[in-house]
Coordinates of C-alpha atoms in Angstrom, one line a residue:
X1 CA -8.7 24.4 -19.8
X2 CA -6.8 25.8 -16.7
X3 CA -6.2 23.0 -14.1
X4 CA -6.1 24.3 -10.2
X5 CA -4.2 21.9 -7.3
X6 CA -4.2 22.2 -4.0
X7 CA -0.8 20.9 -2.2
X8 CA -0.7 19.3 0.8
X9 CA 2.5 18.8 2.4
X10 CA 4.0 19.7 5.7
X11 CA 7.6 20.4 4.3
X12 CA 7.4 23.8 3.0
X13 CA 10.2 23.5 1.0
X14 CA 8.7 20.3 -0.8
X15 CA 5.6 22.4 -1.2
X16 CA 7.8 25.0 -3.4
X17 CA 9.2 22.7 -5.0
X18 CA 6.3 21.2 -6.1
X19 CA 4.9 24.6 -7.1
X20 CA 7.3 25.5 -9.3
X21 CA 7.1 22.4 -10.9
X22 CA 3.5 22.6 -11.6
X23 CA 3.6 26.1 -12.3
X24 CA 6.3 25.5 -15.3
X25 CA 3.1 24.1 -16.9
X26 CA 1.2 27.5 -18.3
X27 CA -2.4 25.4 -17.9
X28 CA -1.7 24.4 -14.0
X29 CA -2.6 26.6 -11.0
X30 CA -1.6 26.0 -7.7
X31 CA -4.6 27.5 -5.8
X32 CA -3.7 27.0 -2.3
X33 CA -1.4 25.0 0.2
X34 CA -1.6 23.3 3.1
X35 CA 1.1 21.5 5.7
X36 CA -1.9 19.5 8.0
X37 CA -4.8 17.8 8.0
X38 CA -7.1 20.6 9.2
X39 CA -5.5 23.5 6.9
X40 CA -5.7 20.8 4.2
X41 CA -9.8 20.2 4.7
X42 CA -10.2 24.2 5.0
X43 CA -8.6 24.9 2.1
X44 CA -10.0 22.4 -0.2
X45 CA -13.6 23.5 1.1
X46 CA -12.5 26.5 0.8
X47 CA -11.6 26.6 -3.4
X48 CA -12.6 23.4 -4.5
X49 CA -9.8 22.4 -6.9
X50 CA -9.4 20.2 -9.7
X51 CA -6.7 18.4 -8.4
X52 CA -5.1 17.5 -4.6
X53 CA -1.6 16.5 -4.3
X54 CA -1.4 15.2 -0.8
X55 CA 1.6 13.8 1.2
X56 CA 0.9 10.7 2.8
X57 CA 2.4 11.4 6.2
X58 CA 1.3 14.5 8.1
X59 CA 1.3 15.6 11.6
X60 CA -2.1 15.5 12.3
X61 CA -2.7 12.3 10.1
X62 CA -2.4 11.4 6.6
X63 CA -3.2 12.3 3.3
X64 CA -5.1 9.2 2.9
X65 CA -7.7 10.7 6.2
X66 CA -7.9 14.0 3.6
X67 CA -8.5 11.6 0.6
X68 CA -11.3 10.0 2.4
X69 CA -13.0 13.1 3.7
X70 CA -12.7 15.3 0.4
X71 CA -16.1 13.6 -0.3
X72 CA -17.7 16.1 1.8
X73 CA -15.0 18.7 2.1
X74 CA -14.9 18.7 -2.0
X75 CA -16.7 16.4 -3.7
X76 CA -15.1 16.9 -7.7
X77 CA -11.8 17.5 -6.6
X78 CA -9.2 14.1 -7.2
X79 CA -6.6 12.9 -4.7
X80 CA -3.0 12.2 -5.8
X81 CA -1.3 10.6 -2.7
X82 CA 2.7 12.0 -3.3
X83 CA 4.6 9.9 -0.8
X84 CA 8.2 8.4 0.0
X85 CA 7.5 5.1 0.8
X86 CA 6.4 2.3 -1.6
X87 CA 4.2 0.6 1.3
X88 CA 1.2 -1.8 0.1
X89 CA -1.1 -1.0 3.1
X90 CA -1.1 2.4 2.3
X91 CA -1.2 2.0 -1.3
X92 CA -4.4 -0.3 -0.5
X93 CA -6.0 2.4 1.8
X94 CA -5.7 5.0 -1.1
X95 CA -7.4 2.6 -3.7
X96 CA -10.3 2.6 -0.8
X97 CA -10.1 6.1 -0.2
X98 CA -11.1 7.0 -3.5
X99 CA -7.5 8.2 -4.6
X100 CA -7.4 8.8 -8.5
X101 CA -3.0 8.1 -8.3
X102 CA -0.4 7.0 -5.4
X103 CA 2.9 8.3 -6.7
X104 CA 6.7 8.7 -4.9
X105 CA 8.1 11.7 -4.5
X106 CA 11.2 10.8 -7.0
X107 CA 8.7 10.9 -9.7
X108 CA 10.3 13.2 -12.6
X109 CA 9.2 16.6 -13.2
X110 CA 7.3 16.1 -16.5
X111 CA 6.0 12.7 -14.9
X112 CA 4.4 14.6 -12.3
X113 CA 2.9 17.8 -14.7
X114 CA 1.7 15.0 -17.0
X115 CA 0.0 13.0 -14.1
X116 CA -1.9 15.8 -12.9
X117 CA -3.4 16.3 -16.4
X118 CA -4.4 12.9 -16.5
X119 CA -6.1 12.7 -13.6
X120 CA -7.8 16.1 -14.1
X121 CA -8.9 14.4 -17.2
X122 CA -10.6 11.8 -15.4
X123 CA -7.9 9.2 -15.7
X124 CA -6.8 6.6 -13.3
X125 CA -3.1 6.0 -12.3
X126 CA -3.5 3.0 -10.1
X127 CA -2.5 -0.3 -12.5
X128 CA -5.5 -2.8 -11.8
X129 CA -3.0 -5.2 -11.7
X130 CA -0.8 -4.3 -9.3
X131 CA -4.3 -3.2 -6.5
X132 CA -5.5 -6.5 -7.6
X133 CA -2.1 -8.4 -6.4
X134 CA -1.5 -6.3 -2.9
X135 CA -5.3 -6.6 -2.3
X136 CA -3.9 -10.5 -2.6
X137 CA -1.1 -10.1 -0.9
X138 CA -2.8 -8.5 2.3
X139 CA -5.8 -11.0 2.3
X140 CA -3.9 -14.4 1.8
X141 CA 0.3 -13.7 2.1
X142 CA 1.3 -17.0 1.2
X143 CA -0.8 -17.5 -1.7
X144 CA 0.3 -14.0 -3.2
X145 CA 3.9 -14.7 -2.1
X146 CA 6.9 -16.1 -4.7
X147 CA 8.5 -17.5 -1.9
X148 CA 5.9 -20.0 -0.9
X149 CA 5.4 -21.5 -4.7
X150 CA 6.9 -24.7 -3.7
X151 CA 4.7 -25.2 -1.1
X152 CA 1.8 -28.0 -1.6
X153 CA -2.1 -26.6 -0.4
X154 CA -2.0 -28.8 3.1
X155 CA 1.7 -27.3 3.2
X156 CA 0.8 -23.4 3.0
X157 CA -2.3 -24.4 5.8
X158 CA 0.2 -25.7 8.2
X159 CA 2.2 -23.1 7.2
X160 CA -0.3 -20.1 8.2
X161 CA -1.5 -22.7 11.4
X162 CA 2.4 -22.1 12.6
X163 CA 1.8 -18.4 12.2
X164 CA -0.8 -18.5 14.6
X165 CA 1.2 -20.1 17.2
X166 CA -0.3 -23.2 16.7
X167 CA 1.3 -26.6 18.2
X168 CA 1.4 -29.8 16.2
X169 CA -1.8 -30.9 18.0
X170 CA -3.5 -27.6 17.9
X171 CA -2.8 -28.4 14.1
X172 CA -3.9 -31.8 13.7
X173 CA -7.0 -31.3 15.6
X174 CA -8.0 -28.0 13.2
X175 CA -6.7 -30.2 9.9
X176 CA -7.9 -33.7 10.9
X177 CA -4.2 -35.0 10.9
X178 CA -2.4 -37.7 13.1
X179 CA 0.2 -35.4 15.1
X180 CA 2.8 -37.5 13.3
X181 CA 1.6 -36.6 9.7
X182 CA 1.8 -32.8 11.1
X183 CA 5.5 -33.1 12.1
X184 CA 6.3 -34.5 8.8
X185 CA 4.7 -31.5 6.8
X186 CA 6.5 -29.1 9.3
X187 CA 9.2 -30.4 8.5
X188 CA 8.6 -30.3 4.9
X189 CA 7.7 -27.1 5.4
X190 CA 10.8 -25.6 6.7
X191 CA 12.9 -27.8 4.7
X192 CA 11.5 -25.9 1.5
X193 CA 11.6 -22.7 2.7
X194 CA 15.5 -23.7 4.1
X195 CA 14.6 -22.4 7.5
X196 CA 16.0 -24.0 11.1
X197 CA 13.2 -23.8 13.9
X198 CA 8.8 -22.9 13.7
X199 CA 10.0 -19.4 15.0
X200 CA 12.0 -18.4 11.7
X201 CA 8.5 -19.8 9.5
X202 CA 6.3 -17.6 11.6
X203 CA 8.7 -14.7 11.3
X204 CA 8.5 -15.3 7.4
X205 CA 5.1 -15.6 7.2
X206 CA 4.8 -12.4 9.1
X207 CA 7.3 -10.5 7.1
X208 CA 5.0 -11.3 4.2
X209 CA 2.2 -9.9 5.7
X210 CA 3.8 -7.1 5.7
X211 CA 4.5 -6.3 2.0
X212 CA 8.1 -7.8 2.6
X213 CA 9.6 -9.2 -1.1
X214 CA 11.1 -12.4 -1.7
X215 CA 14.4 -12.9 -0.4
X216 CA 17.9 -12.1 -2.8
X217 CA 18.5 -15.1 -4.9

């Protein structure tokens, strides 16, 4: 059974590229292509496809916007967000977009032809593991986050209390601590985490929030 794609990039040579590498396979058809948001919409109303490949940055928006709105625009059709960056927010919004595979663009050739089949098919490429720990990661950054392991439970609260700009009192009033107790686990805190002021913790915490990895060991 013939499967037809619809790509959506706004670099038109990525778009060839991409066609020739689908078109290699004898049962793919690229059916139409589009470099925006609006052409993308109009042309997946407009032939319904099996499959859209859609980059996750475009001019007018994102692939993950199309993803969402193929619901109306085309119903059957299942999103592949293509991208170049390995981002967990935007991984995230595809899961919630309905996406059926978030893949980077250094994917191999046959990786790709294959993927489209298997999502045609009705497979998934999203590992319910790995949603599962950046839906973590995003909700509750020190929990999800290697870096914090050594941390105690009343540690990773005043920890996430510093984030918020909180002073030792503002701390010990939320956490029912003598101010004194909170200046012992800050300093516990930063002592672990081998950091010099409050600043550096909140900048950590932050750069978890983020998707940022664990520090080189």
């Amino acid at each position: 059974m013939s499967t037809s794609v619809v790509l959506v990039d706004d670099h038109a040579v990525v778009r060839a590229g991409l066609r020739a590498v689908l078109e290699s396979d004898p049962g793919i058809r690229v059916v139409a292509e589009a470099a925006t948001v609006a052409e993308a919409l109009a042309a997946l109303a407009r032939t319904r496809p099996d499959v859209a490949i859609l980059d996750g940055r475009l001019p007018d928006g994102s692939g993950i916007e199309v993803c969402r709105r193929l619901r109306t625009a085309s119903p059957a059709t299942r999103a592949i967000i293509l991208t170049s960056y390995d981002d967990d927010q935007a991984l995230l919004a595809a899961v919630l977009a309905g996406a059926a595979g978030y893949l980077l663009k250094e994917i191999g050739t046959t990786d790709l032809v294959d993927s489209v089949r298997r999502v045609h098919a009705g497979e998934s490429l999203l590992d319910p593991a790995a949603v599962e720990t950046v839906r973590r990661r995003l909700a509750d950054p020190v929990a999800a986050d290697p870096r914090f392991d050594a941390l105690t439970a009343q540690e990773r609260r005043v920890l996430a209390l510093l984030g918020n700009g909180s002073s030792n009192r503002q701390i010990g009033r939320e956490m029912d601590l003598a101010e004194k107790t909170v200046k012992n686990y800050v300093s516990s805190v930063l002592a672990k985490l081998h950091l010099q002021s409050r600043t550096q913790a909140a900048l950590l915490l932050r750069d978890a929030g983020d998707g940022g990895g664990p520090p080189t060991r």
